[in-house]
mmCIF file of C-alpha atoms and ligand atoms in Angstrom:
data_model
loop_
_atom_site.group_PDB
_atom_site.id
_atom_site.type_symbol
_atom_site.label_atom_id
_atom_site.label_comp_id
_atom_site.label_asym_id
_atom_site.label_seq_id
_atom_site.Cartn_x
_atom_site.Cartn_y
_atom_site.Cartn_z
ATOM 1 C CA MET A 1 -0.326 -0.105 -0.095
ATOM 2 C CA ALA A 2 1.108 3.367 -0.149
ATOM 3 C CA ALA A 3 2.358 5.455 1.765
ATOM 4 C CA PRO A 4 -0.395 7.220 4.640
ATOM 5 C CA VAL A 5 -0.739 10.826 3.212
ATOM 6 C CA LEU A 6 -0.690 14.269 5.225
ATOM 7 C CA HIS A 7 -2.814 16.870 4.713
ATOM 8 C CA ILE A 8 -2.228 20.072 6.534
ATOM 9 C CA GLY A 9 -2.411 23.629 6.446
ATOM 10 C CA ASN A 10 0.322 26.338 6.361
ATOM 11 C CA LYS A 11 3.257 25.025 9.070
ATOM 12 C CA ASN A 12 3.616 28.823 10.512
ATOM 13 C CA TYR A 13 0.253 29.105 11.474
ATOM 14 C CA SER A 14 -1.632 25.463 11.533
ATOM 15 C CA SER A 15 -1.445 23.657 15.406
ATOM 16 C CA TRP A 16 -3.315 20.983 14.432
ATOM 17 C CA SER A 17 -1.742 20.506 11.557
ATOM 18 C CA MET A 18 2.129 20.484 13.392
ATOM 19 C CA ARG A 19 0.263 17.611 15.811
ATOM 20 C CA PRO A 20 -0.056 14.875 14.619
ATOM 21 C CA TRP A 21 3.388 15.716 12.141
ATOM 22 C CA LEU A 22 5.323 15.661 15.114
ATOM 23 C CA ALA A 23 3.576 11.977 16.457
ATOM 24 C CA LEU A 24 3.870 10.923 13.367
ATOM 25 C CA ARG A 25 7.975 11.782 12.554
ATOM 26 C CA TRP A 26 8.837 10.888 16.307
ATOM 27 C CA GLY A 27 6.602 7.610 16.321
ATOM 28 C CA GLY A 28 8.910 6.838 12.463
ATOM 29 C CA ILE A 29 6.193 6.230 10.820
ATOM 30 C CA PRO A 30 6.854 6.749 7.234
ATOM 31 C CA PHE A 31 3.954 9.214 5.141
ATOM 32 C CA GLN A 32 4.159 12.285 2.379
ATOM 33 C CA GLU A 33 2.577 15.530 3.221
ATOM 34 C CA HIS A 34 0.708 17.722 1.105
ATOM 35 C CA VAL A 35 0.627 21.815 2.433
ATOM 36 C CA ILE A 36 -3.179 23.603 1.455
ATOM 37 C CA PRO A 37 -1.890 26.912 2.253
ATOM 38 C CA LEU A 38 -5.182 28.514 4.571
ATOM 39 C CA GLY A 39 -6.228 33.051 4.440
ATOM 40 C CA GLY A 40 -8.077 33.288 1.345
ATOM 41 C CA GLU A 41 -12.121 32.117 0.226
ATOM 42 C CA GLY A 42 -13.702 29.973 2.763
ATOM 43 C CA TYR A 43 -11.898 30.286 5.582
ATOM 44 C CA GLY A 44 -12.425 30.605 9.182
ATOM 45 C CA ARG A 45 -15.458 28.989 8.134
ATOM 46 C CA SER A 46 -14.175 25.283 6.343
ATOM 47 C CA GLU A 47 -15.333 26.113 3.536
ATOM 48 C CA ILE A 48 -11.932 26.192 1.766
ATOM 49 C CA LYS A 49 -12.300 24.604 -1.368
ATOM 50 C CA GLU A 50 -9.172 22.173 -1.664
ATOM 51 C CA VAL A 51 -10.181 21.242 1.986
ATOM 52 C CA ARG A 52 -13.030 19.684 1.040
ATOM 53 C CA ALA A 53 -11.436 18.076 -1.117
ATOM 54 C CA VAL A 54 -9.820 16.080 1.364
ATOM 55 C CA SER A 55 -11.321 16.374 4.160
ATOM 56 C CA PRO A 56 -15.088 15.689 5.227
ATOM 57 C CA SER A 57 -15.298 18.009 7.245
ATOM 58 C CA GLY A 58 -13.228 21.455 5.626
ATOM 59 C CA ARG A 59 -10.610 20.969 8.069
ATOM 60 C CA VAL A 60 -7.261 19.627 8.394
ATOM 61 C CA PRO A 61 -5.208 18.114 9.615
ATOM 62 C CA ALA A 62 -6.638 15.270 7.727
ATOM 63 C CA LEU A 63 -4.769 11.805 7.223
ATOM 64 C CA HIS A 64 -5.358 9.565 4.003
ATOM 65 C CA VAL A 65 -4.460 5.915 5.002
ATOM 66 C CA GLY A 66 -5.646 3.720 1.799
ATOM 67 C CA ASP A 67 -8.972 5.445 1.046
ATOM 68 C CA ALA A 68 -9.861 6.464 4.182
ATOM 69 C CA VAL A 69 -10.026 9.454 5.953
ATOM 70 C CA ILE A 70 -8.663 10.473 9.614
ATOM 71 C CA HIS A 71 -9.853 13.482 10.398
ATOM 72 C CA GLU A 72 -8.898 15.188 13.701
ATOM 73 C CA SER A 73 -5.712 15.749 15.017
ATOM 74 C CA ILE A 74 -5.919 14.186 18.515
ATOM 75 C CA ALA A 75 -8.000 10.676 15.716
ATOM 76 C CA ILE A 76 -4.825 10.808 13.490
ATOM 77 C CA CYS A 77 -2.339 11.176 16.825
ATOM 78 C CA GLU A 78 -3.635 7.858 17.763
ATOM 79 C CA TRP A 79 -3.277 6.523 14.597
ATOM 80 C CA ALA A 80 0.034 6.855 14.728
ATOM 81 C CA ALA A 81 0.847 5.542 18.621
ATOM 82 C CA GLU A 82 -1.736 2.596 17.598
ATOM 83 C CA GLN A 83 1.552 2.355 14.384
ATOM 84 C CA THR A 84 4.652 3.282 17.554
ATOM 85 C CA PRO A 85 2.748 2.196 21.023
ATOM 86 C CA SER A 86 6.617 4.544 23.015
ATOM 87 C CA LEU A 87 3.982 7.301 21.947
ATOM 88 C CA TRP A 88 2.349 6.792 25.120
ATOM 89 C CA PRO A 89 3.593 5.536 27.796
ATOM 90 C CA ALA A 90 4.313 2.389 28.956
ATOM 91 C CA ASP A 91 3.326 2.891 32.786
ATOM 92 C CA PRO A 92 -1.148 2.111 31.998
ATOM 93 C CA ILE A 93 -1.101 5.596 34.399
ATOM 94 C CA ALA A 94 1.173 7.109 32.983
ATOM 95 C CA ARG A 95 -0.614 6.176 29.797
ATOM 96 C CA ALA A 96 -3.524 7.284 30.628
ATOM 97 C CA GLN A 97 -2.928 10.280 32.395
ATOM 98 C CA ALA A 98 -1.179 11.463 29.322
ATOM 99 C CA ARG A 99 -3.911 10.359 27.273
ATOM 100 C CA ALA A 100 -6.132 13.593 29.335
ATOM 101 C CA ALA A 101 -3.351 15.748 29.264
ATOM 102 C CA ALA A 102 -3.285 15.408 25.017
ATOM 103 C CA ALA A 103 -7.573 15.240 25.827
ATOM 104 C CA GLU A 104 -7.526 18.534 27.790
ATOM 105 C CA MET A 105 -5.187 20.482 25.221
ATOM 106 C CA HIS A 106 -7.326 18.515 22.325
ATOM 107 C CA ALA A 107 -11.036 20.239 23.826
ATOM 108 C CA GLY A 108 -9.632 22.686 26.370
ATOM 109 C CA PHE A 109 -7.703 26.242 26.598
ATOM 110 C CA THR A 110 -10.300 27.578 24.686
ATOM 111 C CA ALA A 111 -9.289 31.209 25.414
ATOM 112 C CA ILE A 112 -5.150 30.496 25.240
ATOM 113 C CA ARG A 113 -6.598 28.982 21.375
ATOM 114 C CA ARG A 114 -8.283 32.857 20.882
ATOM 115 C CA ASP A 115 -5.351 35.086 21.993
ATOM 116 C CA MET A 116 -2.782 33.644 20.693
ATOM 117 C CA GLY A 117 -3.185 32.403 17.430
ATOM 118 C CA CYS A 118 -0.492 30.420 16.550
ATOM 119 C CA ASN A 119 2.032 32.335 14.957
ATOM 120 C CA VAL A 120 5.418 30.021 14.588
ATOM 121 C CA ARG A 121 7.247 32.215 13.324
ATOM 122 C CA ARG A 122 6.527 35.897 14.930
ATOM 123 C CA ARG A 123 8.116 37.460 18.201
ATOM 124 C CA LEU A 124 5.689 40.246 19.956
ATOM 125 C CA ASP A 125 8.581 42.740 22.071
ATOM 126 C CA ARG A 126 6.122 42.817 24.802
ATOM 127 C CA GLU A 127 3.473 40.051 26.614
ATOM 128 C CA PRO A 128 -0.244 42.137 24.988
ATOM 129 C CA ASP A 129 -2.963 42.474 29.087
ATOM 130 C CA TRP A 130 -4.189 38.878 29.033
ATOM 131 C CA PRO A 131 -8.273 38.991 30.045
ATOM 132 C CA GLU A 132 -9.255 37.376 33.585
ATOM 133 C CA ASP A 133 -10.807 33.882 31.323
ATOM 134 C CA THR A 134 -6.629 33.281 29.384
ATOM 135 C CA ARG A 135 -4.980 34.291 32.070
ATOM 136 C CA LYS A 136 -6.440 31.407 33.823
ATOM 137 C CA ASP A 137 -5.895 29.619 31.123
ATOM 138 C CA LEU A 138 -1.700 29.906 30.853
ATOM 139 C CA ALA A 139 -1.969 29.049 35.469
ATOM 140 C CA ARG A 140 -4.236 26.010 34.119
ATOM 141 C CA LEU A 141 -1.613 24.609 31.665
ATOM 142 C CA PHE A 142 1.806 25.977 34.341
ATOM 143 C CA GLU A 143 -0.168 24.112 36.411
ATOM 144 C CA LEU A 144 -0.442 20.393 33.883
ATOM 145 C CA TRP A 145 2.433 20.549 32.804
ATOM 146 C CA GLY A 146 4.378 21.943 36.247
ATOM 147 C CA GLY A 147 2.453 18.588 37.471
ATOM 148 C CA LEU A 148 3.513 16.361 35.203
ATOM 149 C CA ARG A 149 7.200 17.270 34.396
ATOM 150 C CA ALA A 150 6.876 16.775 38.408
ATOM 151 C CA ARG A 151 6.178 13.668 38.659
ATOM 152 C CA PHE A 152 8.139 12.041 35.543
ATOM 153 C CA GLY A 153 11.535 15.149 34.683
ATOM 154 C CA ASN A 154 13.380 11.983 36.366
ATOM 155 C CA ALA A 155 13.052 10.109 33.197
ATOM 156 C CA GLY A 156 13.950 12.616 30.634
ATOM 157 C CA GLY A 157 12.803 16.509 29.755
ATOM 158 C CA PHE A 158 9.339 15.956 28.357
ATOM 159 C CA LEU A 159 6.059 15.822 29.646
ATOM 160 C CA PHE A 160 6.658 12.347 30.073
ATOM 161 C CA GLY A 161 9.823 11.837 30.111
ATOM 162 C CA GLN A 162 9.846 10.748 26.798
ATOM 163 C CA ARG A 163 8.171 12.201 23.970
ATOM 164 C CA THR A 164 4.397 10.996 23.490
ATOM 165 C CA VAL A 165 1.753 12.336 21.909
ATOM 166 C CA ALA A 166 0.772 13.976 24.811
ATOM 167 C CA ASP A 167 4.872 16.957 23.768
ATOM 168 C CA ALA A 168 3.173 17.035 20.199
ATOM 169 C CA MET A 169 -0.495 18.063 21.628
ATOM 170 C CA PHE A 170 1.378 20.215 23.059
ATOM 171 C CA ALA A 171 4.211 21.727 20.928
ATOM 172 C CA PRO A 172 2.391 24.269 19.407
ATOM 173 C CA VAL A 173 1.657 26.678 22.733
ATOM 174 C CA CYS A 174 5.558 26.585 23.713
ATOM 175 C CA THR A 175 5.715 28.512 20.350
ATOM 176 C CA ARG A 176 2.706 30.405 20.897
ATOM 177 C CA LEU A 177 4.149 31.386 24.777
ATOM 178 C CA ARG A 178 7.851 32.744 22.703
ATOM 179 C CA THR A 179 5.584 34.188 20.176
ATOM 180 C CA TYR A 180 3.246 36.756 22.952
ATOM 181 C CA ALA A 181 5.893 36.609 25.741
ATOM 182 C CA VAL A 182 4.196 35.159 28.391
ATOM 183 C CA THR A 183 6.160 35.388 31.252
ATOM 184 C CA ALA A 184 6.357 31.597 32.506
ATOM 185 C CA PRO A 185 7.926 29.599 35.000
ATOM 186 C CA GLU A 186 11.109 27.534 35.202
ATOM 187 C CA THR A 187 9.734 24.771 34.555
ATOM 188 C CA ALA A 188 7.634 26.249 32.135
ATOM 189 C CA GLN A 189 10.484 27.719 30.339
ATOM 190 C CA ALA A 190 12.878 24.262 30.308
ATOM 191 C CA TYR A 191 9.688 21.800 28.545
ATOM 192 C CA CYS A 192 9.844 24.309 26.021
ATOM 193 C CA ALA A 193 13.219 24.908 25.121
ATOM 194 C CA THR A 194 13.266 21.007 25.172
ATOM 195 C CA ILE A 195 10.944 21.427 22.376
ATOM 196 C CA PHE A 196 12.370 23.945 20.839
ATOM 197 C CA ALA A 197 15.912 21.658 20.265
ATOM 198 C CA ASP A 198 13.910 18.404 19.447
ATOM 199 C CA PRO A 199 15.465 18.437 15.776
ATOM 200 C CA VAL A 200 11.466 17.030 14.434
ATOM 201 C CA PHE A 201 10.448 19.985 15.817
ATOM 202 C CA LYS A 202 13.099 21.888 14.901
ATOM 203 C CA GLU A 203 12.083 20.055 10.747
ATOM 204 C CA TRP A 204 8.554 22.260 10.776
ATOM 205 C CA GLU A 205 10.244 25.407 12.529
ATOM 206 C CA GLN A 206 12.220 25.787 9.727
ATOM 207 C CA ALA A 207 9.510 25.109 7.376
ATOM 208 C CA ALA A 208 7.953 27.725 9.124
ATOM 209 C CA GLU A 209 10.000 30.583 8.680
ATOM 210 C CA ALA A 210 10.374 29.654 5.023
ATOM 211 C CA GLU A 211 6.637 29.803 3.610
ATOM 212 C CA PRO A 212 6.046 32.767 1.021
ATOM 213 C CA TRP A 213 2.026 33.008 2.253
ATOM 214 C CA THR A 214 1.149 35.073 5.116
ATOM 215 C CA VAL A 215 -2.983 34.945 6.340
ATOM 216 C CA GLU A 216 -3.766 39.263 7.160
ATOM 217 C CA GLN A 217 -6.699 37.031 9.967
ATOM 218 C CA THR A 218 -3.994 36.032 11.864
ATOM 219 C CA GLU A 219 -1.664 38.696 10.849
ATOM 220 C CA SER A 220 -4.197 41.496 11.678
ATOM 221 C CA LEU A 221 -3.859 39.388 15.292
ATOM 222 C CA TYR A 222 -0.492 42.144 15.941
ATOM 223 C CA ARG A 223 -1.544 45.130 14.596
HETATM 224 N N1 GSH B 301 -10.518 19.612 16.231
HETATM 225 C C1 GSH B 301 -9.869 20.005 14.433
HETATM 226 C C2 GSH B 301 -9.387 21.427 14.171
HETATM 227 C C3 GSH B 301 -8.664 21.446 13.238
HETATM 228 C C4 GSH B 301 -8.718 23.107 12.935
HETATM 229 O O1 GSH B 301 -9.714 23.516 13.167
HETATM 230 N N2 GSH B 301 -7.936 22.868 11.499
HETATM 231 C C5 GSH B 301 -7.535 24.298 11.383
HETATM 232 C C6 GSH B 301 -6.480 25.007 10.629
HETATM 233 S S1 GSH B 301 -4.961 25.315 11.847
HETATM 234 C C7 GSH B 301 -8.959 24.814 9.401
HETATM 235 O O2 GSH B 301 -8.240 23.531 9.078
HETATM 236 N N3 GSH B 301 -9.356 26.163 9.341
HETATM 237 C C8 GSH B 301 -10.490 25.416 8.377
HETATM 238 C C9 GSH B 301 -11.052 26.893 8.745
HETATM 239 O O3 GSH B 301 -11.072 27.538 9.444
HETATM 240 O O4 GSH B 301 -11.207 27.103 7.209
HETATM 241 C C10 GSH B 301 -8.552 19.211 14.770
HETATM 242 O O5 GSH B 301 -8.081 18.838 15.909
HETATM 243 O O6 GSH B 301 -8.204 18.450 13.722
#
């Protein structure tokens, strides 16, 4: 069977695309990638024509495996972990906690997602004044990361020691903290430094920096 094809958005802007891309790469799973530049007609309404052609939800990422389409970043990460089980921690309790962290990211942190649009290559000089719900999301994020690092820190620099799907889910958040100059506790800074030093993450970051497209809807956040 031909290699699966991962359809993704622009690497600079599409945080949901980064997640399964990292999981597939970390899992050593061969795949082809197909980048669809987001923005323009239909964007924000799940109506971009090129996206609809590959993803029935009108959103990327979408993984094509044979004649099947798997949409939703978390489901693609789960599929990756079925090929490469070490993408979840081996211990059943740690594995459940990693799934909880990944699920919390997938379903939550809505104020962070609203106020800190993903823009891998962008850096603000000064942290904006966040509304209360965003500050609450940040506090919860740091609490979650801090607790996991305290419990699993001896095993390595990632949330559960070694790279797991939970890290794939949170890697784009590290870039957001960097973009928006967010004041973060030392444990969070150290965790983000681990993500930024990861060679696979760096590959994504370099590609994001080199992309020719800009998405006006996201860039206008800075004016
Ligand atoms: N819940 C979805 C979210 C996917 C998503 O929102 N993708 C954005 C790009 S990061 C998208 O395709 N947007 C197209 C649009 O807004 O029209 C997942 O986890 O995969």
